[in-house]
Structures are given as C-alpha cells and as structure tokens.
C-alpha cells in the first residue's frame, strides 16, 4: 500500500515540480531578454528575506505535523496561529527595516520593494497548514493545479510589464501576484479552517521536534542567501545579477529533483521510521535512482554552458558561463543532502539535525568569506567546497542509525559518476571539432552527451538503466494490452 502511494506521490509531485520549474524557466528566458542584469541583481538583494519567508511553508512546526503519525485539528490550529504570529512579527520588522536595507545597499528603490516583500512572511504563514496537509496525505495533484494557475497568471503579468518597459517592477509584480494568488486558491480549495484556539500542550509537544526544524530552516535560508549580501555589497547589483543567473540555471534541474524529493521522501520515510532496514533500502534505492539522473544533468549543464547561456538568455549574460561551470559541481551532491536529511528528520532526530546545520553553516560561512577575496569565481568554488563538506556531515548519522554512510553511498552512485565523466570528455572533445551557431551547437552537444551516457551505462551494466528500460517496457505492454 505504501509503495503504491509513494509511486503516485512521486508522479504527481514530479508533474508539479516539472510544471512549475518549466513554466518559470520559460518565462525567465523571455524576461531575461527584456530586463537588465542590474534589475535582476537589485531584486536578488532581497533573496535572503524571501527565503526566510518560505520557511513558514516548508519548515518548523509544519514539519512536526508531517513527522507525527496522528495529529488533531487542535494541533494544526496551534501551528497555524504560531506561524501567523511569528510571520506577522517578522513582516513588520522587515517593513520598518526597509530604509536601513536600502541605505546599506545604497539603493533607494529598495524601500518600497522591501516593504512589499514583507507581505511574503504573512502569506507564507497563511499557507503553511494547508500545504502541509496536502503533503502529509501525499496529495500532490491539488497543489499542481493551484501552482499552475498561480504561475501562469503571475508570469503573464510579469512578461507583459517587462514588454512594456517596467523593468524591475515586472519582477516584483510577478512575485507578489504569484504569492497572493496561491494563498487565495489554497484557502478556496482546501476545506481546512483553523479553530480559534491555541493549545500550549500541543505547541510544546510539536516544538520538541519542530522547534529545531524551524531554527534549522531559518539558519539554512539565511546562509543560502548570504552570498547575495556579500556580492551585492562588495561587487554591485550587476555582478549579483550575473551570479544569480548562473546559480538559477544550475538550480533548474536540481530544483525539480530536490523539490520532488523534499516533498515526497520525508512523509514516506516518516511512515517507515519504525523499520531501519526498510529506511536503508528506501534511501539506497532513492540515491541510486536520483544520481543516475542528476549526474548527467549537472555535468552536461557544465559542458554545454556557453551555448546554453547564449541561446537562452543572450550575449548580455555570457559572463555567467564560467560561474555556471563551477557551480554545477556542487549541484551534483545536492539531492543526496536532501535525502539524507529526510531520513534524519523521519527518525525524529531534530536536535541532531539542528546541530549539523550549525556546523555546516559555520564551515560554509568561513569558506564563503575566504572565497570572496578571490572574486565571484572564488565564491563559486567556496559553494562547491561547502557542498562537499555538507554532504559528509548530512550522511554521517545515517551511517550510525541505519548503517548506510558516506562510503557506501558513494559506491552506489560511482558507476553513474564514471559514465557521466566519460560523457563529459566526449562532449568537450566534440565541441572542439565543431563551430556552429550557439543553438545548433547546444542541440548537437546535448545529443552527443545523451548518447555517450546511455551507451556507457549499457556497457557497464548500470542497474538503473535496466530498471528504467523495464519500467518503460512494462508500461507500454500494459497500454497495448488495453
């Protein structure tokens, strides 16, 4: 039963994530040709605050509702009122801090933009329990409908305003319209409503797990967007826009994969947290499957970075190419971090989770500061080094709790990594022999890469390729049988 639910959840979550990221990417391609890197960089300065706002949707006490097998209406209402109160306080703090933020970055326009973005805290808090209930019930079909509508409408608004020459306000409007519409639709479709009650007992029980998760989420959001503060302050909004374009392009495939994993893996692993052997088996299958997909995507993205950026975004963004080629190296390990942390959360070790986050962020911050002395390339390499250290720390406890640590995990995805390396060499050698226009070069190199990766996996009998072929054959057989 759980296996069948997991299969359906993965499919609908995948459709949701692919649809979201695909639509957003398509719109970004259009808007990047209408809006300057400076405008993107200015909005990116507020990435820290929007990331913190998202914690109210995906982290904290809402995670405790997923981890706890049975929750009451009172438990859910308590989480709602807690998130709403904290969101209101943080939103007000950001609203009144807007002049200081604008002065710090020497960007007066940030006053009104920051004050508008302060609403994100409140909107995130309002959405939190409804989103959590869908995730816990493994219902990703409903969020798919909601997110699709919100993205289509907000993107249409953004593209229209960009076409009319509103620049930075097109980006701001797109973000705000999407958040507001998503909140309205969630409340319209979800039948859940909070009780006008707050239980200190429920709060205390949930906070034992969720409190550490909430703090971990805030810490991760602050750290992840810390680079925007450093680049924006030291190098300016143009360089921040260039860096952000490279980072966003790298995150497109990883965002799809990790979006699916973070939403599905945690509730599924939570249902199996009584059986370490089942957890290990589930984690192992997940790692092997996801790395079979992620490794060629990340390495492929790196070797076709130049024609990709020029084809999609134009020559104005060409400075982001060397940054993208570095950042994809760190992107290889990112899904592994999500999976390992999902197991740790499912086992209820939120205290250890928080401890790991503190250690990771201290190391990462030191690396980021050191990297800043060597320009944006230095910061990109600092992100890669931080990704490696984070993976080692994330998987450490799983070696103790379910006997599946770093070395065992590396051995499981090593065949895919070796095939990805062969693919990269083949693409690099091919690129030196052809001189086509960027679009033709992108298509040619992508086909060469896919061909070499699949042939290499077939030659070395990589199990995941055989599994994928069997699944396709089975589905085709069932379709023709009907």
Short mmCIF file of C-alpha atoms in Angstrom, two decimals:
data_model
loop_
_atom_site.label_atom_id
_atom_site.label_comp_id
_atom_site.label_asym_id
_atom_site.label_seq_id
_atom_site.Cartn_x
_atom_site.Cartn_y
_atom_site.Cartn_z
CA UNK A 1 0.00 0.00 0.00
CA UNK A 2 2.78 2.41 0.99
CA UNK A 3 4.72 1.53 -2.18
CA UNK A 4 1.71 2.33 -4.36
CA UNK A 5 1.05 5.60 -2.52
CA UNK A 6 4.71 6.53 -2.89
CA UNK A 7 4.60 5.83 -6.63
CA UNK A 8 1.56 8.04 -7.14
CA UNK A 9 3.01 10.76 -4.91
CA UNK A 10 6.26 10.80 -6.89
CA UNK A 11 4.39 11.05 -10.19
CA UNK A 12 2.16 13.95 -9.12
CA UNK A 13 4.97 15.72 -7.27
CA UNK A 14 7.17 15.32 -10.36
CA UNK A 15 4.47 16.79 -12.58
CA UNK A 16 4.07 19.67 -10.13
CA UNK A 17 7.78 20.40 -9.93
CA UNK A 18 8.45 19.95 -13.66
CA UNK A 19 5.45 22.12 -14.48
CA UNK A 20 6.44 24.84 -12.01
CA UNK A 21 10.11 24.95 -12.92
CA UNK A 22 9.45 24.55 -16.64
CA UNK A 23 6.97 27.44 -16.73
CA UNK A 24 9.19 29.65 -14.59
CA UNK A 25 12.23 28.88 -16.70
CA UNK A 26 10.39 29.61 -19.94
CA UNK A 27 9.23 32.94 -18.54
CA UNK A 28 12.74 33.70 -17.27
CA UNK A 29 14.15 33.13 -20.75
CA UNK A 30 11.70 35.71 -22.13
CA UNK A 31 12.14 38.23 -19.33
CA UNK A 32 15.94 37.96 -19.27
CA UNK A 33 15.96 39.39 -22.79
CA UNK A 34 13.73 42.30 -21.72
CA UNK A 35 15.22 43.13 -18.31
CA UNK A 36 18.83 44.04 -17.49
CA UNK A 37 21.16 42.09 -15.14
CA UNK A 38 21.12 45.15 -12.84
CA UNK A 39 17.35 44.83 -12.32
CA UNK A 40 17.65 41.12 -11.56
CA UNK A 41 20.52 41.85 -9.19
CA UNK A 42 18.53 44.50 -7.32
CA UNK A 43 15.63 42.10 -6.69
CA UNK A 44 18.11 39.34 -5.76
CA UNK A 45 19.32 41.54 -2.87
CA UNK A 46 16.07 40.61 -1.12
CA UNK A 47 16.55 36.87 -1.70
CA UNK A 48 17.51 36.47 1.96
CA UNK A 49 14.14 37.73 3.16
CA UNK A 50 12.02 35.80 0.68
CA UNK A 51 13.92 32.62 1.57
CA UNK A 52 13.18 33.18 5.26
CA UNK A 53 9.51 33.70 4.40
CA UNK A 54 9.39 30.29 2.69
CA UNK A 55 10.43 28.63 5.95
CA UNK A 56 6.88 29.16 7.19
CA UNK A 57 5.54 26.98 4.39
CA UNK A 58 8.03 24.11 4.40
CA UNK A 59 9.75 24.09 7.77
CA UNK A 60 9.35 24.40 11.51
CA UNK A 61 6.23 23.15 13.22
CA UNK A 62 4.67 22.19 9.89
CA UNK A 63 7.41 19.55 9.57
CA UNK A 64 6.42 18.28 13.02
CA UNK A 65 2.86 17.76 11.73
CA UNK A 66 4.22 15.52 8.97
CA UNK A 67 6.59 13.59 11.23
CA UNK A 68 3.89 12.92 13.85
CA UNK A 69 1.74 9.96 12.79
CA UNK A 70 -1.54 11.24 14.27
CA UNK A 71 -2.39 14.93 14.58
CA UNK A 72 -5.57 16.64 15.76
CA UNK A 73 -7.41 19.70 14.47
CA UNK A 74 -6.16 21.49 17.59
CA UNK A 75 -2.55 20.58 16.76
CA UNK A 76 -2.95 22.02 13.26
CA UNK A 77 -4.67 25.16 14.55
CA UNK A 78 -1.90 25.71 17.08
CA UNK A 79 0.71 25.55 14.32
CA UNK A 80 -1.32 27.93 12.16
CA UNK A 81 -1.62 30.61 14.88
CA UNK A 82 2.03 30.25 15.88
CA UNK A 83 3.21 30.66 12.27
CA UNK A 84 0.83 33.56 11.72
CA UNK A 85 2.08 35.38 14.83
CA UNK A 86 5.75 34.93 14.02
CA UNK A 87 5.15 35.78 10.35
CA UNK A 88 3.39 38.99 11.34
CA UNK A 89 6.23 40.00 13.66
CA UNK A 90 8.94 39.28 11.06
CA UNK A 91 6.94 41.01 8.33
CA UNK A 92 6.61 44.14 10.46
CA UNK A 93 10.30 44.04 11.30
CA UNK A 94 11.21 43.87 7.61
CA UNK A 95 8.73 46.62 6.74
CA UNK A 96 10.28 49.08 9.22
CA UNK A 97 13.83 47.96 8.37
CA UNK A 98 13.32 48.82 4.69
CA UNK A 99 15.03 52.26 4.86
CA UNK A 100 18.06 50.75 6.58
CA UNK A 101 18.32 47.94 3.99
CA UNK A 102 18.07 50.47 1.13
CA UNK A 103 20.76 52.61 2.77
CA UNK A 104 23.06 49.59 3.34
CA UNK A 105 23.00 48.69 -0.37
CA UNK A 106 22.73 52.35 -1.48
CA UNK A 107 19.54 51.55 -3.45
CA UNK A 108 16.65 53.92 -2.51
CA UNK A 109 14.25 51.90 -4.69
CA UNK A 110 14.62 49.02 -2.24
CA UNK A 111 12.48 50.84 0.35
CA UNK A 112 9.14 50.29 -1.38
CA UNK A 113 10.20 46.88 -2.80
CA UNK A 114 11.25 45.62 0.64
CA UNK A 115 8.01 46.83 2.18
CA UNK A 116 6.02 44.98 -0.47
CA UNK A 117 8.07 41.82 0.04
CA UNK A 118 7.41 41.96 3.79
CA UNK A 119 3.93 40.62 2.96
CA UNK A 120 5.59 37.35 1.92
CA UNK A 121 6.04 36.43 5.58
CA UNK A 122 2.34 36.76 6.28
CA UNK A 123 1.33 34.95 3.09
CA UNK A 124 3.72 32.08 3.84
CA UNK A 125 2.29 31.70 7.33
CA UNK A 126 -1.29 31.67 6.00
CA UNK A 127 -0.43 28.86 3.56
CA UNK A 128 1.53 26.67 5.94
CA UNK A 129 -1.00 24.20 7.32
CA UNK A 130 -2.97 23.77 4.09
CA UNK A 131 0.23 22.91 2.22
CA UNK A 132 1.32 20.57 4.99
CA UNK A 133 -1.97 18.66 4.96
CA UNK A 134 -1.67 18.04 1.22
CA UNK A 135 1.92 16.79 1.66
CA UNK A 136 1.10 14.54 4.62
CA UNK A 137 -1.79 12.98 2.70
CA UNK A 138 0.55 12.56 -0.31
CA UNK A 139 -1.89 14.62 -2.35
CA UNK A 140 0.24 16.48 -4.89
CA UNK A 141 -2.45 16.66 -7.55
CA UNK A 142 -4.26 19.58 -5.88
CA UNK A 143 -1.10 21.70 -5.38
CA UNK A 144 -0.26 21.03 -9.03
CA UNK A 145 -3.49 22.73 -10.11
CA UNK A 146 -3.02 25.64 -7.71
CA UNK A 147 0.62 26.26 -8.58
CA UNK A 148 -0.03 26.04 -12.31
CA UNK A 149 -2.75 28.68 -12.19
CA UNK A 150 -0.69 30.98 -9.95
CA UNK A 151 2.43 30.68 -12.11
CA UNK A 152 0.61 31.17 -15.42
CA UNK A 153 -1.22 34.30 -14.21
CA UNK A 154 1.79 35.85 -12.42
CA UNK A 155 4.08 35.07 -15.36
CA UNK A 156 1.65 36.70 -17.80
CA UNK A 157 1.66 39.81 -15.62
CA UNK A 158 5.47 39.80 -15.41
CA UNK A 159 6.06 39.32 -19.12
CA UNK A 160 3.51 42.00 -20.07
CA UNK A 161 5.07 44.56 -17.71
CA UNK A 162 8.59 43.66 -18.88
CA UNK A 163 7.49 44.07 -22.51
CA UNK A 164 6.06 47.49 -21.62
CA UNK A 165 9.41 48.53 -20.16
CA UNK A 166 8.66 48.46 -16.43
CA UNK A 167 11.92 46.59 -15.72
CA UNK A 168 12.36 45.80 -12.06
CA UNK A 169 8.65 46.31 -11.32
CA UNK A 170 7.83 43.46 -13.69
CA UNK A 171 9.87 41.14 -11.45
CA UNK A 172 8.31 42.49 -8.26
CA UNK A 173 4.78 42.24 -9.65
CA UNK A 174 5.34 38.70 -10.85
CA UNK A 175 6.48 37.59 -7.40
CA UNK A 176 3.71 39.33 -5.48
CA UNK A 177 0.88 38.27 -7.79
CA UNK A 178 2.03 34.65 -7.61
CA UNK A 179 2.17 34.63 -3.80
CA UNK A 180 -1.21 36.35 -3.33
CA UNK A 181 -2.97 34.18 -5.90
CA UNK A 182 -1.51 30.99 -4.43
CA UNK A 183 -2.81 31.94 -0.97
CA UNK A 184 -6.30 32.77 -2.28
CA UNK A 185 -6.54 29.48 -4.21
CA UNK A 186 -5.32 27.40 -1.27
CA UNK A 187 -7.97 28.86 1.01
CA UNK A 188 -10.58 28.48 -1.71
CA UNK A 189 -9.84 24.81 -2.47
CA UNK A 190 -8.79 23.49 0.94
CA UNK A 191 -11.68 22.77 3.29
CA UNK A 192 -9.48 23.06 6.35
CA UNK A 193 -10.05 26.07 8.63
CA UNK A 194 -8.27 26.80 11.91
CA UNK A 195 -10.02 26.63 15.23
CA UNK A 196 -9.96 29.85 17.26
CA UNK A 197 -7.86 28.07 19.83
CA UNK A 198 -4.21 27.67 20.78
CA UNK A 199 -3.02 24.71 22.84
CA UNK A 200 0.17 25.19 24.78
CA UNK A 201 0.34 21.41 25.26
CA UNK A 202 0.17 20.80 21.50
CA UNK A 203 2.73 23.54 20.90
CA UNK A 204 5.10 22.03 23.47
CA UNK A 205 4.81 18.51 22.00
CA UNK A 206 5.30 19.68 18.44
CA UNK A 207 8.08 22.09 19.34
CA UNK A 208 10.25 19.24 20.64
CA UNK A 209 10.75 18.26 17.03
CA UNK A 210 9.53 21.28 15.08
CA UNK A 211 11.38 23.92 17.08
CA UNK A 212 14.75 22.65 15.94
CA UNK A 213 13.41 22.27 12.40
CA UNK A 214 12.16 25.86 12.42
CA UNK A 215 15.51 27.18 13.62
CA UNK A 216 17.31 24.96 11.11
CA UNK A 217 15.13 26.32 8.32
CA UNK A 218 15.83 29.93 9.29
CA UNK A 219 19.54 29.20 9.55
CA UNK A 220 19.62 27.47 6.16
CA UNK A 221 17.63 30.27 4.49
CA UNK A 222 19.94 32.91 5.92
CA UNK A 223 23.07 31.02 4.89
CA UNK A 224 21.86 30.05 1.42
CA UNK A 225 21.17 33.67 0.54
CA UNK A 226 24.18 35.11 2.38
CA UNK A 227 26.07 35.33 -0.90
CA UNK A 228 23.58 37.95 -2.15
CA UNK A 229 24.59 40.26 0.68
CA UNK A 230 28.31 39.78 0.06
CA UNK A 231 28.17 40.13 -3.74
CA UNK A 232 25.62 42.94 -3.64
CA UNK A 233 27.66 44.92 -1.15
CA UNK A 234 31.18 44.21 -2.44
CA UNK A 235 30.66 43.94 -6.19
CA UNK A 236 27.32 45.59 -7.01
CA UNK A 237 23.96 44.57 -8.46
CA UNK A 238 25.27 43.86 -11.97
CA UNK A 239 27.67 41.19 -10.73
CA UNK A 240 24.96 39.86 -8.42
CA UNK A 241 22.60 39.57 -11.37
CA UNK A 242 25.25 37.64 -13.34
CA UNK A 243 25.98 35.30 -10.43
CA UNK A 244 22.30 34.81 -9.75
CA UNK A 245 21.68 33.85 -13.39
CA UNK A 246 24.37 31.16 -13.19
CA UNK A 247 23.04 29.89 -9.87
CA UNK A 248 19.41 29.90 -11.05
CA UNK A 249 20.34 27.99 -14.24
CA UNK A 250 22.20 25.40 -12.18
CA UNK A 251 19.26 25.09 -9.83
CA UNK A 252 16.69 24.43 -12.56
CA UNK A 253 17.27 20.65 -12.78
CA UNK A 254 18.23 20.29 -9.11
CA UNK A 255 15.17 22.28 -8.03
CA UNK A 256 12.92 19.82 -9.85
CA UNK A 257 14.61 16.78 -8.34
CA UNK A 258 15.01 18.14 -4.82
CA UNK A 259 11.51 19.60 -4.93
CA UNK A 260 10.14 16.13 -5.58
CA UNK A 261 12.44 14.53 -3.02
CA UNK A 262 11.85 17.00 -0.18
CA UNK A 263 8.06 16.78 -0.53
CA UNK A 264 7.79 13.01 -1.00
CA UNK A 265 10.80 11.49 0.79
CA UNK A 266 10.10 12.97 4.23
CA UNK A 267 6.47 11.80 4.59
CA UNK A 268 7.30 8.41 3.05
CA UNK A 269 10.36 7.89 5.27
CA UNK A 270 8.31 9.05 8.28
CA UNK A 271 5.84 6.22 7.69
CA UNK A 272 8.73 3.72 7.70
CA UNK A 273 10.65 5.21 10.64
CA UNK A 274 9.93 2.13 12.79
CA UNK A 275 11.98 -0.13 10.48
CA UNK A 276 15.68 0.84 9.97
CA UNK A 277 16.16 -1.89 7.34
CA UNK A 278 13.24 -0.52 5.29
CA UNK A 279 14.59 3.01 5.64
CA UNK A 280 18.03 1.92 4.44
CA UNK A 281 16.54 0.10 1.47
CA UNK A 282 14.39 3.11 0.58
CA UNK A 283 17.29 5.55 0.91
CA UNK A 284 19.59 3.35 -1.14
CA UNK A 285 17.11 2.96 -3.99
CA UNK A 286 16.41 6.71 -3.92
CA UNK A 287 20.10 7.66 -4.07
CA UNK A 288 20.91 5.29 -6.91
CA UNK A 289 17.89 6.37 -8.92
CA UNK A 290 18.25 10.11 -8.39
CA UNK A 291 22.01 10.20 -9.04
CA UNK A 292 21.52 8.23 -12.28
CA UNK A 293 19.52 11.26 -13.45
CA UNK A 294 21.23 14.14 -11.64
CA UNK A 295 24.87 13.38 -12.51
CA UNK A 296 24.49 13.59 -16.32
CA UNK A 297 22.23 16.65 -15.98
CA UNK A 298 24.74 18.57 -13.86
CA UNK A 299 27.85 17.54 -15.80
CA UNK A 300 26.01 18.07 -19.08
CA UNK A 301 24.93 21.53 -17.97
CA UNK A 302 28.55 22.39 -17.27
CA UNK A 303 29.96 21.26 -20.62
CA UNK A 304 27.26 23.00 -22.70
CA UNK A 305 27.16 26.12 -20.51
CA UNK A 306 28.41 28.55 -23.17
CA UNK A 307 25.93 27.72 -25.99
CA UNK A 308 23.16 27.26 -23.42
CA UNK A 309 23.51 30.72 -21.86
CA UNK A 310 23.95 32.46 -25.22
CA UNK A 311 21.00 30.64 -26.80
CA UNK A 312 18.53 31.12 -23.96
CA UNK A 313 19.46 34.44 -22.40
CA UNK A 314 21.59 36.25 -24.95
CA UNK A 315 25.14 37.59 -25.01
CA UNK A 316 24.38 40.06 -22.20
CA UNK A 317 24.58 37.13 -19.74
CA UNK A 318 27.72 35.46 -21.15
CA UNK A 319 29.76 36.37 -18.04
CA UNK A 320 27.71 33.83 -16.08
CA UNK A 321 29.15 30.90 -18.10
CA UNK A 322 32.36 30.27 -16.05
CA UNK A 323 30.36 30.61 -12.82
CA UNK A 324 27.83 28.05 -14.01
CA UNK A 325 30.62 25.62 -14.94
CA UNK A 326 31.86 25.71 -11.35
CA UNK A 327 28.51 25.71 -9.55
CA UNK A 328 27.25 22.54 -11.28
CA UNK A 329 29.96 20.56 -9.47
CA UNK A 330 28.32 21.37 -6.15
CA UNK A 331 24.90 20.69 -7.67
CA UNK A 332 25.82 17.02 -8.17
CA UNK A 333 25.64 16.34 -4.42
CA UNK A 334 22.61 18.44 -3.54
CA UNK A 335 19.93 15.71 -3.92
CA UNK A 336 21.99 13.48 -1.61
CA UNK A 337 21.84 16.12 1.09
CA UNK A 338 18.04 16.31 0.83
CA UNK A 339 17.63 12.53 1.03
CA UNK A 340 19.99 12.06 3.98
CA UNK A 341 18.37 14.87 5.93
CA UNK A 342 14.89 13.49 5.15
CA UNK A 343 15.84 10.22 6.85
CA UNK A 344 17.24 12.05 9.86
CA UNK A 345 14.03 14.08 10.17
CA UNK A 346 11.87 10.99 9.72
CA UNK A 347 13.68 9.31 12.61
CA UNK A 348 12.79 12.30 14.80
CA UNK A 349 16.36 13.49 15.42
CA UNK A 350 15.61 17.18 15.01
CA UNK A 351 18.21 18.09 17.65
CA UNK A 352 20.98 16.37 15.72
CA UNK A 353 19.58 17.93 12.54
CA UNK A 354 19.98 21.39 14.07
CA UNK A 355 23.47 20.56 15.32
CA UNK A 356 24.53 19.50 11.82
CA UNK A 357 23.04 22.68 10.34
CA UNK A 358 25.04 24.87 12.72
CA UNK A 359 28.31 23.08 11.92
CA UNK A 360 27.61 23.20 8.17
CA UNK A 361 26.76 26.89 8.23
CA UNK A 362 29.84 27.83 10.25
CA UNK A 363 32.08 25.96 7.79
CA UNK A 364 30.18 27.33 4.79
CA UNK A 365 30.31 30.92 6.03
CA UNK A 366 34.06 30.72 6.59
CA UNK A 367 34.53 29.28 3.10
CA UNK A 368 32.28 31.95 1.57
CA UNK A 369 34.15 34.79 3.26
CA UNK A 370 37.51 33.35 2.17
CA UNK A 371 36.18 32.87 -1.36
CA UNK A 372 35.02 36.49 -1.54
CA UNK A 373 38.68 37.60 -1.57
CA UNK A 374 39.04 35.89 -4.96
CA UNK A 375 36.04 37.40 -6.69
CA UNK A 376 32.87 35.66 -7.78
CA UNK A 377 34.83 32.65 -9.07
CA UNK A 378 36.27 32.25 -5.60
CA UNK A 379 32.78 32.36 -4.09
CA UNK A 380 31.55 29.77 -6.58
CA UNK A 381 34.36 27.39 -5.59
CA UNK A 382 33.55 28.09 -1.93
CA UNK A 383 29.98 26.91 -2.62
CA UNK A 384 31.37 23.67 -4.12
CA UNK A 385 33.64 23.06 -1.11
CA UNK A 386 30.71 23.77 1.20
CA UNK A 387 28.53 21.30 -0.72
CA UNK A 388 31.09 18.52 -0.26
CA UNK A 389 31.50 19.15 3.48
CA UNK A 390 27.73 19.41 3.91
CA UNK A 391 27.16 16.05 2.25
CA UNK A 392 29.69 14.35 4.51
CA UNK A 393 28.05 15.82 7.61
CA UNK A 394 24.49 15.07 6.41
CA UNK A 395 25.24 11.41 5.80
CA UNK A 396 27.33 10.86 8.94
CA UNK A 397 24.43 9.98 11.25
CA UNK A 398 22.79 7.70 8.70
CA UNK A 399 25.95 5.62 8.87
CA UNK A 400 25.26 5.20 12.59
CA UNK A 401 21.46 4.89 12.60
CA UNK A 402 20.80 2.73 9.51
CA UNK A 403 24.32 1.59 8.62
CA UNK A 404 24.43 3.47 5.33
CA UNK A 405 27.12 6.12 5.46
CA UNK A 406 29.18 8.17 3.03
CA UNK A 407 31.40 5.43 1.59
CA UNK A 408 28.52 3.03 0.95
CA UNK A 409 26.53 5.78 -0.72
CA UNK A 410 29.45 6.82 -2.94
CA UNK A 411 29.96 3.22 -4.07
CA UNK A 412 26.28 3.06 -5.03
CA UNK A 413 26.38 6.08 -7.35
CA UNK A 414 30.01 5.64 -8.53
CA UNK A 415 29.02 3.81 -11.78
CA UNK A 416 26.76 6.71 -12.81
CA UNK A 417 29.53 9.19 -11.93
CA UNK A 418 32.07 7.30 -14.05
CA UNK A 419 29.67 7.21 -17.03
CA UNK A 420 28.99 10.93 -16.52
CA UNK A 421 32.73 11.59 -16.66
CA UNK A 422 33.08 9.70 -19.96
CA UNK A 423 30.10 11.66 -21.33
CA UNK A 424 31.70 14.99 -20.34
CA UNK A 425 35.00 14.14 -22.06
CA UNK A 426 33.16 13.12 -25.23
CA UNK A 427 31.17 16.38 -25.30
CA UNK A 428 34.26 18.54 -24.66
CA UNK A 429 36.20 16.81 -27.47
CA UNK A 430 33.23 17.16 -29.83
CA UNK A 431 32.84 20.87 -29.03
CA UNK A 432 36.44 21.47 -30.14
CA UNK A 433 35.68 19.98 -33.54
CA UNK A 434 32.51 21.91 -34.43
CA UNK A 435 31.83 25.61 -34.91
CA UNK A 436 28.09 26.04 -35.29
CA UNK A 437 25.78 28.78 -34.10
CA UNK A 438 25.00 28.50 -30.35
CA UNK A 439 21.52 26.90 -30.82
CA UNK A 440 22.81 24.23 -33.24
CA UNK A 441 25.85 23.63 -31.05
CA UNK A 442 23.65 23.22 -27.98
CA UNK A 443 21.41 20.64 -29.66
CA UNK A 444 24.36 18.74 -31.17
CA UNK A 445 26.35 18.55 -27.94
CA UNK A 446 23.27 17.57 -25.92
CA UNK A 447 22.56 14.67 -28.29
CA UNK A 448 26.20 13.55 -28.19
CA UNK A 449 26.20 13.69 -24.38
CA UNK A 450 22.95 11.72 -24.02
CA UNK A 451 24.16 9.08 -26.48
CA UNK A 452 27.53 8.56 -24.77
CA UNK A 453 25.99 8.44 -21.29
CA UNK A 454 23.41 5.80 -22.24
CA UNK A 455 25.96 3.72 -24.17
CA UNK A 456 28.38 3.86 -21.26
CA UNK A 457 25.66 2.85 -18.78
CA UNK A 458 24.68 -0.02 -21.07
CA UNK A 459 28.31 -1.13 -21.46
CA UNK A 460 28.95 -1.16 -17.72
CA UNK A 461 25.51 -2.64 -16.98
CA UNK A 462 24.37 0.17 -14.71
CA UNK A 463 21.35 -1.27 -12.91
CA UNK A 464 19.27 1.91 -13.01
CA UNK A 465 19.28 1.97 -16.81
CA UNK A 466 17.97 -1.58 -16.93
CA UNK A 467 15.31 -0.70 -14.36
CA UNK A 468 14.22 2.31 -16.41
CA UNK A 469 14.02 0.18 -19.59
CA UNK A 470 11.96 -2.46 -17.76
CA UNK A 471 9.54 0.18 -16.45
CA UNK A 472 9.05 1.64 -19.94
CA UNK A 473 8.50 -1.81 -21.46
CA UNK A 474 6.04 -2.72 -18.71
CA UNK A 475 4.04 0.48 -19.19
CA UNK A 476 3.97 0.03 -22.97
CA UNK A 477 2.84 -3.58 -22.58
CA UNK A 478 0.03 -2.54 -20.23
CA UNK A 479 -1.06 0.22 -22.61
CA UNK A 480 -1.20 -2.08 -25.64
CA UNK A 481 -2.91 -4.80 -23.57
CA UNK A 482 -5.82 -2.38 -23.01
#
